[in-house]
Amino acid sequence: MKLGILGAGMIVKEVLPILKEINIELKGICATKKSEEKLKALSLEYSIENYYTDFDEMLKNKDIDTIYVALPNLLHFDSCKKSLAAGKNVICEKPFTVKYDELAELNEIASRKKLILIEAITTQYIENYISIKNKVVSGEIGDIKLLVANYSQYSSRYDNFKKGIIAPSFDPKFAGGSLMDLNIYNIHFICGIFGRPEYVEYSPIIENNIDVSGILNLSYPGFKCLAIASKSSNCDNHVQIQGSKSTITMDRPTNECSSYAIFTKGKEKETLNKNKYEHRMHSEFIEFERIIREKDYEKANKMMENSLIVMEVIDKARKFL
């Protein structure tokens, strides 16, 4: 993979050390003119060949075959569409787009141009998540009765938000809020296992026109899932999948999927950790590199099906805002 990175924010700084360890050539990075000094520093530190303050210029670089979109949510659609039009594969940070119709349009373009279009969502690629999914789908823990996932994290930007200093992640104009920022991981966790829910209901807590927290109810035949997220409070983040035979628990948020435990009546608790890497983003980028190198459209299409279901859920939940 010959990668061009669009963005220079926190997530980019977090992933760059990982990309250096994978067979990914860093051909370019782009951000706004005001971030030029930051771009220079990142290019020097991580041996990125070129930096740009004009996205169109980076897209002209024929050495780049893939664009990683790491911008605020509202900018994902236009950036992905422009990248696909330029003949580039696209890895886009979550949430893929703001609306289902936007993602459907991008998917149609990518399919027509035979390009890979895939969402960077850590949950789907971490080994522990795959292990949990297999145990649930195989019926090992029995019939599912209830799932609860809570990802609450007091945002470093929340105090400024209360003072009227609004970052994109708290700005409704940029599709911010706890649903799009944190609960998206819970939705991916749930829908990646169970698919499309029968019913979606969202109960948000609104401050200054944005959902700083909220409870999402997803109904499936015979059981319900509760997805909780907050950017205005903390908790002991956790997941519980309660089955008729056993219960799976995880004491970390759904974007990490660290070690998990299985509780079975009459047996000792079993603790498992299948993860191969310490950092949550490592496995996904290894898989992205493979998918693009091998042109594995089958896997990319399978992941797109998941992303489209998640965007359906997001569309339905946002009607409650």
PDB file of C-alpha atoms in Angstrom:
ATOM      1  CA  MET A   1       0.000   0.000   0.000  1.00  0.00           C
ATOM      2  CA  LYS A   2       1.233   3.464  -0.950  1.00  0.00           C
ATOM      3  CA  LEU A   3      -0.649   5.717   1.412  1.00  0.00           C
ATOM      4  CA  GLY A   4      -1.665   9.346   1.450  1.00  0.00           C
ATOM      5  CA  ILE A   5      -3.039  10.583   4.784  1.00  0.00           C
ATOM      6  CA  LEU A   6      -5.728  13.266   4.885  1.00  0.00           C
ATOM      7  CA  GLY A   7      -5.656  14.917   8.300  1.00  0.00           C
ATOM      8  CA  ALA A   8      -3.151  15.617  11.054  1.00  0.00           C
ATOM      9  CA  GLY A   9      -5.233  15.314  14.210  1.00  0.00           C
ATOM     10  CA  MET A  10      -5.078  13.030  17.235  1.00  0.00           C
ATOM     11  CA  ILE A  11      -6.015   9.814  15.417  1.00  0.00           C
ATOM     12  CA  VAL A  12      -3.298  10.372  12.791  1.00  0.00           C
ATOM     13  CA  LYS A  13      -0.642  10.919  15.441  1.00  0.00           C
ATOM     14  CA  GLU A  14      -1.819   7.724  17.114  1.00  0.00           C
ATOM     15  CA  VAL A  15      -1.677   5.545  14.006  1.00  0.00           C
ATOM     16  CA  LEU A  16       1.585   6.794  12.465  1.00  0.00           C
ATOM     17  CA  PRO A  17       3.881   4.750  14.755  1.00  0.00           C
ATOM     18  CA  ILE A  18       1.893   1.634  13.821  1.00  0.00           C
ATOM     19  CA  LEU A  19       2.064   2.313  10.081  1.00  0.00           C
ATOM     20  CA  LYS A  20       5.853   2.378  10.305  1.00  0.00           C
ATOM     21  CA  GLU A  21       5.767  -1.246  11.509  1.00  0.00           C
ATOM     22  CA  ILE A  22       3.560  -2.464   8.644  1.00  0.00           C
ATOM     23  CA  ASN A  23       4.321  -2.859   4.941  1.00  0.00           C
ATOM     24  CA  ILE A  24       2.820   0.549   4.151  1.00  0.00           C
ATOM     25  CA  GLU A  25       4.711   3.234   2.243  1.00  0.00           C
ATOM     26  CA  LEU A  26       3.906   6.727   3.537  1.00  0.00           C
ATOM     27  CA  LYS A  27       3.828   8.805   0.363  1.00  0.00           C
ATOM     28  CA  GLY A  28       2.052  11.920   1.572  1.00  0.00           C
ATOM     29  CA  ILE A  29       0.129  13.726   4.287  1.00  0.00           C
ATOM     30  CA  CYS A  30      -2.256  16.653   3.834  1.00  0.00           C
ATOM     31  CA  ALA A  31      -3.946  19.165   6.112  1.00  0.00           C
ATOM     32  CA  THR A  32      -4.836  22.853   6.077  1.00  0.00           C
ATOM     33  CA  LYS A  33      -2.327  25.645   5.605  1.00  0.00           C
ATOM     34  CA  LYS A  34      -2.484  26.509   9.297  1.00  0.00           C
ATOM     35  CA  SER A  35      -1.185  23.018  10.087  1.00  0.00           C
ATOM     36  CA  GLU A  36       1.867  23.311   7.833  1.00  0.00           C
ATOM     37  CA  GLU A  37       4.402  23.294  10.661  1.00  0.00           C
ATOM     38  CA  LYS A  38       2.742  20.227  12.135  1.00  0.00           C
ATOM     39  CA  LEU A  39       2.883  18.542   8.721  1.00  0.00           C
ATOM     40  CA  LYS A  40       6.582  19.319   8.396  1.00  0.00           C
ATOM     41  CA  ALA A  41       7.282  17.832  11.814  1.00  0.00           C
ATOM     42  CA  LEU A  42       5.250  14.673  11.157  1.00  0.00           C
ATOM     43  CA  SER A  43       6.852  14.193   7.739  1.00  0.00           C
ATOM     44  CA  LEU A  44      10.300  14.426   9.264  1.00  0.00           C
ATOM     45  CA  GLU A  45       9.561  12.182  12.248  1.00  0.00           C
ATOM     46  CA  TYR A  46       7.840   9.416  10.256  1.00  0.00           C
ATOM     47  CA  SER A  47       9.728   9.690   6.948  1.00  0.00           C
ATOM     48  CA  ILE A  48       6.664  10.733   4.954  1.00  0.00           C
ATOM     49  CA  GLU A  49       7.821  11.589   1.443  1.00  0.00           C
ATOM     50  CA  ASN A  50       5.638  14.663   0.835  1.00  0.00           C
ATOM     51  CA  TYR A  51       3.346  16.985   2.722  1.00  0.00           C
ATOM     52  CA  TYR A  52       0.535  19.038   1.203  1.00  0.00           C
ATOM     53  CA  THR A  53      -1.779  21.846   2.167  1.00  0.00           C
ATOM     54  CA  ASP A  54      -3.889  21.259  -0.963  1.00  0.00           C
ATOM     55  CA  PHE A  55      -5.762  17.943  -1.166  1.00  0.00           C
ATOM     56  CA  ASP A  56      -6.103  18.179  -4.954  1.00  0.00           C
ATOM     57  CA  GLU A  57      -2.323  18.325  -5.218  1.00  0.00           C
ATOM     58  CA  MET A  58      -1.901  15.191  -3.126  1.00  0.00           C
ATOM     59  CA  LEU A  59      -4.452  13.377  -5.279  1.00  0.00           C
ATOM     60  CA  LYS A  60      -2.293  14.130  -8.342  1.00  0.00           C
ATOM     61  CA  ASN A  61       0.543  12.083  -6.842  1.00  0.00           C
ATOM     62  CA  LYS A  62       0.527   8.903  -8.942  1.00  0.00           C
ATOM     63  CA  ASP A  63       2.652   7.096  -6.363  1.00  0.00           C
ATOM     64  CA  ILE A  64      -0.300   7.168  -3.948  1.00  0.00           C
ATOM     65  CA  ASP A  65      -2.788   4.316  -4.430  1.00  0.00           C
ATOM     66  CA  THR A  66      -4.788   4.716  -1.187  1.00  0.00           C
ATOM     67  CA  ILE A  67      -6.120   7.665   0.813  1.00  0.00           C
ATOM     68  CA  TYR A  68      -6.714   7.403   4.558  1.00  0.00           C
ATOM     69  CA  VAL A  69      -9.430   9.932   5.493  1.00  0.00           C
ATOM     70  CA  ALA A  70      -9.016  11.095   9.092  1.00  0.00           C
ATOM     71  CA  LEU A  71     -11.033  14.313   9.151  1.00  0.00           C
ATOM     72  CA  PRO A  72     -14.107  15.486  11.131  1.00  0.00           C
ATOM     73  CA  ASN A  73     -17.227  13.422  10.407  1.00  0.00           C
ATOM     74  CA  LEU A  74     -18.958  15.914   8.112  1.00  0.00           C
ATOM     75  CA  LEU A  75     -15.985  15.960   5.720  1.00  0.00           C
ATOM     76  CA  HIS A  76     -15.826  12.207   5.148  1.00  0.00           C
ATOM     77  CA  PHE A  77     -18.270  12.001   2.239  1.00  0.00           C
ATOM     78  CA  ASP A  78     -16.735  14.707   0.062  1.00  0.00           C
ATOM     79  CA  SER A  79     -13.180  13.557   0.786  1.00  0.00           C
ATOM     80  CA  CYS A  80     -13.982   9.932  -0.040  1.00  0.00           C
ATOM     81  CA  LYS A  81     -15.855  10.883  -3.203  1.00  0.00           C
ATOM     82  CA  LYS A  82     -13.008  13.058  -4.430  1.00  0.00           C
ATOM     83  CA  SER A  83     -10.468  10.325  -3.666  1.00  0.00           C
ATOM     84  CA  LEU A  84     -12.468   7.687  -5.546  1.00  0.00           C
ATOM     85  CA  ALA A  85     -12.875  10.038  -8.497  1.00  0.00           C
ATOM     86  CA  ALA A  86      -9.075  10.323  -8.589  1.00  0.00           C
ATOM     87  CA  GLY A  87      -8.776   6.529  -8.789  1.00  0.00           C
ATOM     88  CA  LYS A  88      -7.591   5.992  -5.208  1.00  0.00           C
ATOM     89  CA  ASN A  89      -8.625   3.251  -2.807  1.00  0.00           C
ATOM     90  CA  VAL A  90     -10.065   4.715   0.404  1.00  0.00           C
ATOM     91  CA  ILE A  91      -9.776   3.873   4.094  1.00  0.00           C
ATOM     92  CA  CYS A  92     -12.132   6.176   5.999  1.00  0.00           C
ATOM     93  CA  GLU A  93     -12.338   6.720   9.731  1.00  0.00           C
ATOM     94  CA  LYS A  94     -15.603   6.018  11.510  1.00  0.00           C
ATOM     95  CA  PRO A  95     -18.376   6.972  11.091  1.00  0.00           C
ATOM     96  CA  PHE A  96     -18.067   6.287   7.366  1.00  0.00           C
ATOM     97  CA  THR A  97     -20.502   9.051   6.446  1.00  0.00           C
ATOM     98  CA  VAL A  98     -23.245  11.042   8.145  1.00  0.00           C
ATOM     99  CA  LYS A  99     -26.108   9.443   6.178  1.00  0.00           C
ATOM    100  CA  TYR A 100     -26.838   6.029   4.698  1.00  0.00           C
ATOM    101  CA  ASP A 101     -27.487   7.488   1.221  1.00  0.00           C
ATOM    102  CA  GLU A 102     -24.021   9.035   1.189  1.00  0.00           C
ATOM    103  CA  LEU A 103     -22.344   5.710   1.877  1.00  0.00           C
ATOM    104  CA  ALA A 104     -24.516   3.945  -0.700  1.00  0.00           C
ATOM    105  CA  GLU A 105     -23.385   6.500  -3.298  1.00  0.00           C
ATOM    106  CA  LEU A 106     -19.718   6.032  -2.404  1.00  0.00           C
ATOM    107  CA  ASN A 107     -20.104   2.264  -2.551  1.00  0.00           C
ATOM    108  CA  GLU A 108     -21.613   2.487  -6.028  1.00  0.00           C
ATOM    109  CA  ILE A 109     -18.675   4.606  -7.254  1.00  0.00           C
ATOM    110  CA  ALA A 110     -16.087   2.286  -5.729  1.00  0.00           C
ATOM    111  CA  SER A 111     -17.768  -0.801  -7.196  1.00  0.00           C
ATOM    112  CA  ARG A 112     -17.961   0.754 -10.648  1.00  0.00           C
ATOM    113  CA  LYS A 113     -14.320   1.820 -10.582  1.00  0.00           C
ATOM    114  CA  LYS A 114     -13.162  -1.452  -8.960  1.00  0.00           C
ATOM    115  CA  LEU A 115     -11.618   0.355  -5.991  1.00  0.00           C
ATOM    116  CA  ILE A 116     -11.433  -0.710  -2.347  1.00  0.00           C
ATOM    117  CA  LEU A 117     -13.567   1.404  -0.009  1.00  0.00           C
ATOM    118  CA  ILE A 118     -13.426   0.386   3.639  1.00  0.00           C
ATOM    119  CA  GLU A 119     -14.194   1.820   7.066  1.00  0.00           C
ATOM    120  CA  ALA A 120     -11.479   2.104   9.707  1.00  0.00           C
ATOM    121  CA  ILE A 121     -13.361   0.624  12.640  1.00  0.00           C
ATOM    122  CA  THR A 122     -11.094  -1.155  15.104  1.00  0.00           C
ATOM    123  CA  THR A 123     -13.851  -3.333  16.564  1.00  0.00           C
ATOM    124  CA  GLN A 124     -14.249  -5.495  13.466  1.00  0.00           C
ATOM    125  CA  TYR A 125     -10.601  -6.563  13.177  1.00  0.00           C
ATOM    126  CA  ILE A 126      -9.402  -7.145  16.739  1.00  0.00           C
ATOM    127  CA  GLU A 127      -8.825 -10.830  17.428  1.00  0.00           C
ATOM    128  CA  ASN A 128     -10.814 -10.822  20.675  1.00  0.00           C
ATOM    129  CA  TYR A 129     -13.869  -9.465  18.875  1.00  0.00           C
ATOM    130  CA  ILE A 130     -13.606 -12.156  16.214  1.00  0.00           C
ATOM    131  CA  SER A 131     -13.310 -14.769  18.973  1.00  0.00           C
ATOM    132  CA  ILE A 132     -16.354 -13.390  20.826  1.00  0.00           C
ATOM    133  CA  LYS A 133     -18.357 -13.298  17.589  1.00  0.00           C
ATOM    134  CA  ASN A 134     -17.508 -16.916  16.830  1.00  0.00           C
ATOM    135  CA  LYS A 135     -18.609 -18.034  20.298  1.00  0.00           C
ATOM    136  CA  VAL A 136     -21.924 -16.198  19.971  1.00  0.00           C
ATOM    137  CA  VAL A 137     -22.687 -17.229  16.397  1.00  0.00           C
ATOM    138  CA  SER A 138     -21.770 -20.876  17.043  1.00  0.00           C
ATOM    139  CA  GLY A 139     -24.275 -21.030  19.914  1.00  0.00           C
ATOM    140  CA  GLU A 140     -21.559 -21.778  22.468  1.00  0.00           C
ATOM    141  CA  ILE A 141     -23.109 -19.408  25.028  1.00  0.00           C
ATOM    142  CA  GLY A 142     -26.663 -20.447  24.174  1.00  0.00           C
ATOM    143  CA  ASP A 143     -29.615 -18.319  23.132  1.00  0.00           C
ATOM    144  CA  ILE A 144     -28.900 -14.618  23.502  1.00  0.00           C
ATOM    145  CA  LYS A 145     -31.041 -12.927  26.148  1.00  0.00           C
ATOM    146  CA  LEU A 146     -29.485  -9.473  26.586  1.00  0.00           C
ATOM    147  CA  LEU A 147     -26.489  -7.398  25.518  1.00  0.00           C
ATOM    148  CA  VAL A 148     -25.306  -4.229  27.249  1.00  0.00           C
ATOM    149  CA  ALA A 149     -22.395  -2.136  25.995  1.00  0.00           C
ATOM    150  CA  ASN A 150     -21.311   1.081  27.741  1.00  0.00           C
ATOM    151  CA  TYR A 151     -18.602   3.351  26.323  1.00  0.00           C
ATOM    152  CA  SER A 152     -18.463   6.526  28.409  1.00  0.00           C
ATOM    153  CA  GLN A 153     -15.460   8.817  28.359  1.00  0.00           C
ATOM    154  CA  TYR A 154     -15.367  12.338  29.772  1.00  0.00           C
ATOM    155  CA  SER A 155     -14.117  14.277  26.766  1.00  0.00           C
ATOM    156  CA  SER A 156     -11.053  16.489  27.051  1.00  0.00           C
ATOM    157  CA  ARG A 157     -13.091  19.031  25.054  1.00  0.00           C
ATOM    158  CA  TYR A 158     -16.212  18.915  27.229  1.00  0.00           C
ATOM    159  CA  ASP A 159     -15.151  21.636  29.685  1.00  0.00           C
ATOM    160  CA  ASN A 160     -14.485  24.048  26.804  1.00  0.00           C
ATOM    161  CA  PHE A 161     -17.789  23.008  25.251  1.00  0.00           C
ATOM    162  CA  LYS A 162     -19.621  24.122  28.409  1.00  0.00           C
ATOM    163  CA  LYS A 163     -17.832  27.483  28.088  1.00  0.00           C
ATOM    164  CA  GLY A 164     -19.024  27.882  24.508  1.00  0.00           C
ATOM    165  CA  ILE A 165     -15.768  26.830  22.848  1.00  0.00           C
ATOM    166  CA  ILE A 166     -17.080  24.226  20.424  1.00  0.00           C
ATOM    167  CA  ALA A 167     -14.817  21.600  18.851  1.00  0.00           C
ATOM    168  CA  PRO A 168     -16.076  19.642  15.795  1.00  0.00           C
ATOM    169  CA  SER A 169     -16.728  16.575  17.962  1.00  0.00           C
ATOM    170  CA  PHE A 170     -19.320  18.656  19.900  1.00  0.00           C
ATOM    171  CA  ASP A 171     -20.656  20.580  16.915  1.00  0.00           C
ATOM    172  CA  PRO A 172     -23.960  19.440  15.333  1.00  0.00           C
ATOM    173  CA  LYS A 173     -22.871  21.169  12.109  1.00  0.00           C
ATOM    174  CA  PHE A 174     -19.990  18.689  11.943  1.00  0.00           C
ATOM    175  CA  ALA A 175     -22.150  15.684  12.928  1.00  0.00           C
ATOM    176  CA  GLY A 176     -20.531  15.477  16.349  1.00  0.00           C
ATOM    177  CA  GLY A 177     -21.978  14.031  19.535  1.00  0.00           C
ATOM    178  CA  SER A 178     -21.792  10.825  21.521  1.00  0.00           C
ATOM    179  CA  LEU A 179     -23.810   8.757  19.017  1.00  0.00           C
ATOM    180  CA  MET A 180     -21.396   9.424  16.153  1.00  0.00           C
ATOM    181  CA  ASP A 181     -18.217   9.584  18.216  1.00  0.00           C
ATOM    182  CA  LEU A 182     -18.503   6.782  20.806  1.00  0.00           C
ATOM    183  CA  ASN A 183     -21.719   4.825  20.377  1.00  0.00           C
ATOM    184  CA  ILE A 184     -20.674   4.075  16.804  1.00  0.00           C
ATOM    185  CA  TYR A 185     -18.271   1.486  18.268  1.00  0.00           C
ATOM    186  CA  ASN A 186     -21.067  -0.155  20.252  1.00  0.00           C
ATOM    187  CA  ILE A 187     -23.256  -0.246  17.143  1.00  0.00           C
ATOM    188  CA  HIS A 188     -20.499  -1.862  15.096  1.00  0.00           C
ATOM    189  CA  PHE A 189     -19.880  -4.375  17.887  1.00  0.00           C
ATOM    190  CA  ILE A 190     -23.541  -5.376  17.970  1.00  0.00           C
ATOM    191  CA  CYS A 191     -24.389  -5.274  14.264  1.00  0.00           C
ATOM    192  CA  GLY A 192     -21.156  -7.016  13.339  1.00  0.00           C
ATOM    193  CA  ILE A 193     -22.436 -10.050  15.262  1.00  0.00           C
ATOM    194  CA  PHE A 194     -26.205  -9.903  14.863  1.00  0.00           C
ATOM    195  CA  GLY A 195     -26.730  -7.909  11.675  1.00  0.00           C
ATOM    196  CA  ARG A 196     -29.647  -5.554  11.086  1.00  0.00           C
ATOM    197  CA  PRO A 197     -31.905  -4.925  14.128  1.00  0.00           C
ATOM    198  CA  GLU A 198     -35.692  -5.017  13.863  1.00  0.00           C
ATOM    199  CA  TYR A 199     -36.173  -1.774  15.775  1.00  0.00           C
ATOM    200  CA  VAL A 200     -34.026   1.224  16.734  1.00  0.00           C
ATOM    201  CA  GLU A 201     -34.799   3.801  19.420  1.00  0.00           C
ATOM    202  CA  TYR A 202     -32.445   6.491  20.729  1.00  0.00           C
ATOM    203  CA  SER A 203     -32.837   8.441  23.976  1.00  0.00           C
ATOM    204  CA  PRO A 204     -30.283  11.286  23.935  1.00  0.00           C
ATOM    205  CA  ILE A 205     -29.256  13.786  26.618  1.00  0.00           C
ATOM    206  CA  ILE A 206     -29.018  17.098  24.782  1.00  0.00           C
ATOM    207  CA  GLU A 207     -26.819  20.042  25.804  1.00  0.00           C
ATOM    208  CA  ASN A 208     -26.408  23.028  23.491  1.00  0.00           C
ATOM    209  CA  ASN A 209     -28.098  21.160  20.625  1.00  0.00           C
ATOM    210  CA  ILE A 210     -25.807  18.117  20.748  1.00  0.00           C
ATOM    211  CA  ASP A 211     -26.162  14.688  22.337  1.00  0.00           C
ATOM    212  CA  VAL A 212     -23.470  14.608  25.016  1.00  0.00           C
ATOM    213  CA  SER A 213     -24.730  11.167  26.029  1.00  0.00           C
ATOM    214  CA  GLY A 214     -27.454   8.752  25.087  1.00  0.00           C
ATOM    215  CA  ILE A 215     -28.974   5.290  25.297  1.00  0.00           C
ATOM    216  CA  LEU A 216     -29.612   3.324  22.099  1.00  0.00           C
ATOM    217  CA  ASN A 217     -32.067   0.427  22.131  1.00  0.00           C
ATOM    218  CA  LEU A 218     -31.643  -2.188  19.391  1.00  0.00           C
ATOM    219  CA  SER A 219     -34.253  -4.949  19.215  1.00  0.00           C
ATOM    220  CA  TYR A 220     -33.659  -8.391  17.701  1.00  0.00           C
ATOM    221  CA  PRO A 221     -35.930 -11.455  17.646  1.00  0.00           C
ATOM    222  CA  GLY A 222     -35.973 -12.762  21.210  1.00  0.00           C
ATOM    223  CA  PHE A 223     -33.510 -10.306  22.772  1.00  0.00           C
ATOM    224  CA  LYS A 224     -32.534  -6.661  23.113  1.00  0.00           C
ATOM    225  CA  CYS A 225     -29.267  -4.743  23.039  1.00  0.00           C
ATOM    226  CA  LEU A 226     -28.574  -1.593  25.012  1.00  0.00           C
ATOM    227  CA  ALA A 227     -25.792   0.657  23.682  1.00  0.00           C
ATOM    228  CA  ILE A 228     -24.811   3.467  26.058  1.00  0.00           C
ATOM    229  CA  ALA A 229     -22.313   6.248  25.390  1.00  0.00           C
ATOM    230  CA  SER A 230     -21.339   9.499  27.065  1.00  0.00           C
ATOM    231  CA  LYS A 231     -18.851  12.275  26.376  1.00  0.00           C
ATOM    232  CA  SER A 232     -19.843  14.096  29.573  1.00  0.00           C
ATOM    233  CA  SER A 233     -19.162  11.411  32.193  1.00  0.00           C
ATOM    234  CA  ASN A 234     -16.992   8.397  32.958  1.00  0.00           C
ATOM    235  CA  CYS A 235     -17.817   4.851  34.026  1.00  0.00           C
ATOM    236  CA  ASP A 236     -16.294   1.395  34.209  1.00  0.00           C
ATOM    237  CA  ASN A 237     -16.707   0.754  30.486  1.00  0.00           C
ATOM    238  CA  HIS A 238     -17.943  -2.743  29.863  1.00  0.00           C
ATOM    239  CA  VAL A 239     -19.783  -5.226  27.670  1.00  0.00           C
ATOM    240  CA  GLN A 240     -22.047  -8.063  28.767  1.00  0.00           C
ATOM    241  CA  ILE A 241     -23.498 -10.635  26.378  1.00  0.00           C
ATOM    242  CA  GLN A 242     -25.902 -12.778  28.362  1.00  0.00           C
ATOM    243  CA  GLY A 243     -26.750 -16.180  26.909  1.00  0.00           C
ATOM    244  CA  SER A 244     -28.835 -19.077  28.212  1.00  0.00           C
ATOM    245  CA  LYS A 245     -25.672 -21.150  28.802  1.00  0.00           C
ATOM    246  CA  SER A 246     -22.958 -18.566  29.556  1.00  0.00           C
ATOM    247  CA  THR A 247     -22.259 -14.851  29.792  1.00  0.00           C
ATOM    248  CA  ILE A 248     -19.390 -13.074  28.074  1.00  0.00           C
ATOM    249  CA  THR A 249     -18.061  -9.951  29.802  1.00  0.00           C
ATOM    250  CA  MET A 250     -15.444  -7.411  28.824  1.00  0.00           C
ATOM    251  CA  ASP A 251     -14.201  -4.690  31.143  1.00  0.00           C
ATOM    252  CA  ARG A 252     -13.055  -2.274  28.463  1.00  0.00           C
ATOM    253  CA  PRO A 253     -14.837  -0.216  25.771  1.00  0.00           C
ATOM    254  CA  THR A 254     -15.865  -1.825  22.499  1.00  0.00           C
ATOM    255  CA  ASN A 255     -13.192  -0.045  20.436  1.00  0.00           C
ATOM    256  CA  GLU A 256     -10.465  -1.889  22.372  1.00  0.00           C
ATOM    257  CA  CYS A 257     -11.880  -5.405  22.838  1.00  0.00           C
ATOM    258  CA  SER A 258      -9.169  -6.354  25.302  1.00  0.00           C
ATOM    259  CA  SER A 259      -9.289  -9.561  27.337  1.00  0.00           C
ATOM    260  CA  TYR A 260     -12.747 -10.966  28.014  1.00  0.00           C
ATOM    261  CA  ALA A 261     -14.233 -13.514  30.394  1.00  0.00           C
ATOM    262  CA  ILE A 262     -16.806 -16.293  30.140  1.00  0.00           C
ATOM    263  CA  PHE A 263     -19.068 -17.084  33.094  1.00  0.00           C
ATOM    264  CA  THR A 264     -20.794 -20.477  33.020  1.00  0.00           C
ATOM    265  CA  LYS A 265     -22.915 -21.744  35.901  1.00  0.00           C
ATOM    266  CA  GLY A 266     -21.081 -24.382  37.917  1.00  0.00           C
ATOM    267  CA  LYS A 267     -17.697 -23.584  36.340  1.00  0.00           C
ATOM    268  CA  GLU A 268     -14.806 -21.260  37.174  1.00  0.00           C
ATOM    269  CA  LYS A 269     -14.557 -18.005  35.255  1.00  0.00           C
ATOM    270  CA  GLU A 270     -12.495 -18.385  32.083  1.00  0.00           C
ATOM    271  CA  THR A 271     -10.424 -15.362  31.002  1.00  0.00           C
ATOM    272  CA  LEU A 272      -9.261 -15.170  27.389  1.00  0.00           C
ATOM    273  CA  ASN A 273      -7.083 -12.823  25.345  1.00  0.00           C
ATOM    274  CA  LYS A 274      -6.615 -13.626  21.656  1.00  0.00           C
ATOM    275  CA  ASN A 275      -5.224 -10.238  20.660  1.00  0.00           C
ATOM    276  CA  LYS A 276      -1.923 -10.321  18.780  1.00  0.00           C
ATOM    277  CA  TYR A 277      -0.954  -6.670  19.220  1.00  0.00           C
ATOM    278  CA  GLU A 278      -0.981  -4.163  22.047  1.00  0.00           C
ATOM    279  CA  HIS A 279      -2.488  -1.259  20.107  1.00  0.00           C
ATOM    280  CA  ARG A 280      -6.114  -1.531  18.994  1.00  0.00           C
ATOM    281  CA  MET A 281      -5.423  -0.121  15.474  1.00  0.00           C
ATOM    282  CA  HIS A 282      -2.656  -2.548  14.568  1.00  0.00           C
ATOM    283  CA  SER A 283      -4.776  -5.469  13.354  1.00  0.00           C
ATOM    284  CA  GLU A 284      -7.074  -3.353  11.208  1.00  0.00           C
ATOM    285  CA  PHE A 285      -4.269  -1.735   9.232  1.00  0.00           C
ATOM    286  CA  ILE A 286      -2.536  -5.065   8.688  1.00  0.00           C
ATOM    287  CA  GLU A 287      -5.796  -6.314   7.195  1.00  0.00           C
ATOM    288  CA  PHE A 288      -6.347  -3.136   5.149  1.00  0.00           C
ATOM    289  CA  GLU A 289      -2.879  -3.525   3.612  1.00  0.00           C
ATOM    290  CA  ARG A 290      -3.633  -7.152   2.710  1.00  0.00           C
ATOM    291  CA  ILE A 291      -7.089  -6.403   1.278  1.00  0.00           C
ATOM    292  CA  ILE A 292      -5.732  -3.649  -0.962  1.00  0.00           C
ATOM    293  CA  ARG A 293      -2.589  -5.542  -2.009  1.00  0.00           C
ATOM    294  CA  GLU A 294      -4.561  -8.680  -2.877  1.00  0.00           C
ATOM    295  CA  LYS A 295      -7.558  -6.750  -4.253  1.00  0.00           C
ATOM    296  CA  ASP A 296      -9.763  -8.806  -1.963  1.00  0.00           C
ATOM    297  CA  TYR A 297     -13.091  -7.366  -3.097  1.00  0.00           C
ATOM    298  CA  GLU A 298     -15.004 -10.177  -1.406  1.00  0.00           C
ATOM    299  CA  LYS A 299     -13.742  -9.191   2.056  1.00  0.00           C
ATOM    300  CA  ALA A 300     -14.131  -5.482   1.299  1.00  0.00           C
ATOM    301  CA  ASN A 301     -17.733  -6.050   0.191  1.00  0.00           C
ATOM    302  CA  LYS A 302     -18.459  -8.066   3.328  1.00  0.00           C
ATOM    303  CA  MET A 303     -17.178  -5.227   5.507  1.00  0.00           C
ATOM    304  CA  MET A 304     -19.174  -2.742   3.429  1.00  0.00           C
ATOM    305  CA  GLU A 305     -22.358  -4.711   4.176  1.00  0.00           C
ATOM    306  CA  ASN A 306     -21.638  -4.232   7.886  1.00  0.00           C
ATOM    307  CA  SER A 307     -20.981  -0.522   7.425  1.00  0.00           C
ATOM    308  CA  LEU A 308     -24.210  -0.028   5.480  1.00  0.00           C
ATOM    309  CA  ILE A 309     -26.228  -1.711   8.250  1.00  0.00           C
ATOM    310  CA  VAL A 310     -24.548   0.545  10.820  1.00  0.00           C
ATOM    311  CA  MET A 311     -25.423   3.623   8.758  1.00  0.00           C
ATOM    312  CA  GLU A 312     -29.051   2.443   8.615  1.00  0.00           C
ATOM    313  CA  VAL A 313     -29.036   2.322  12.419  1.00  0.00           C
ATOM    314  CA  ILE A 314     -27.413   5.767  12.610  1.00  0.00           C
ATOM    315  CA  ASP A 315     -30.058   7.227  10.267  1.00  0.00           C
ATOM    316  CA  LYS A 316     -32.861   5.831  12.432  1.00  0.00           C
ATOM    317  CA  ALA A 317     -31.217   6.950  15.697  1.00  0.00           C
ATOM    318  CA  ARG A 318     -30.555  10.498  14.451  1.00  0.00           C
ATOM    319  CA  LYS A 319     -34.309  10.965  13.931  1.00  0.00           C
ATOM    320  CA  PHE A 320     -34.573  11.138  17.734  1.00  0.00           C
ATOM    321  CA  LEU A 321     -32.141  14.074  17.962  1.00  0.00           C
TER     322      LEU A 321
END
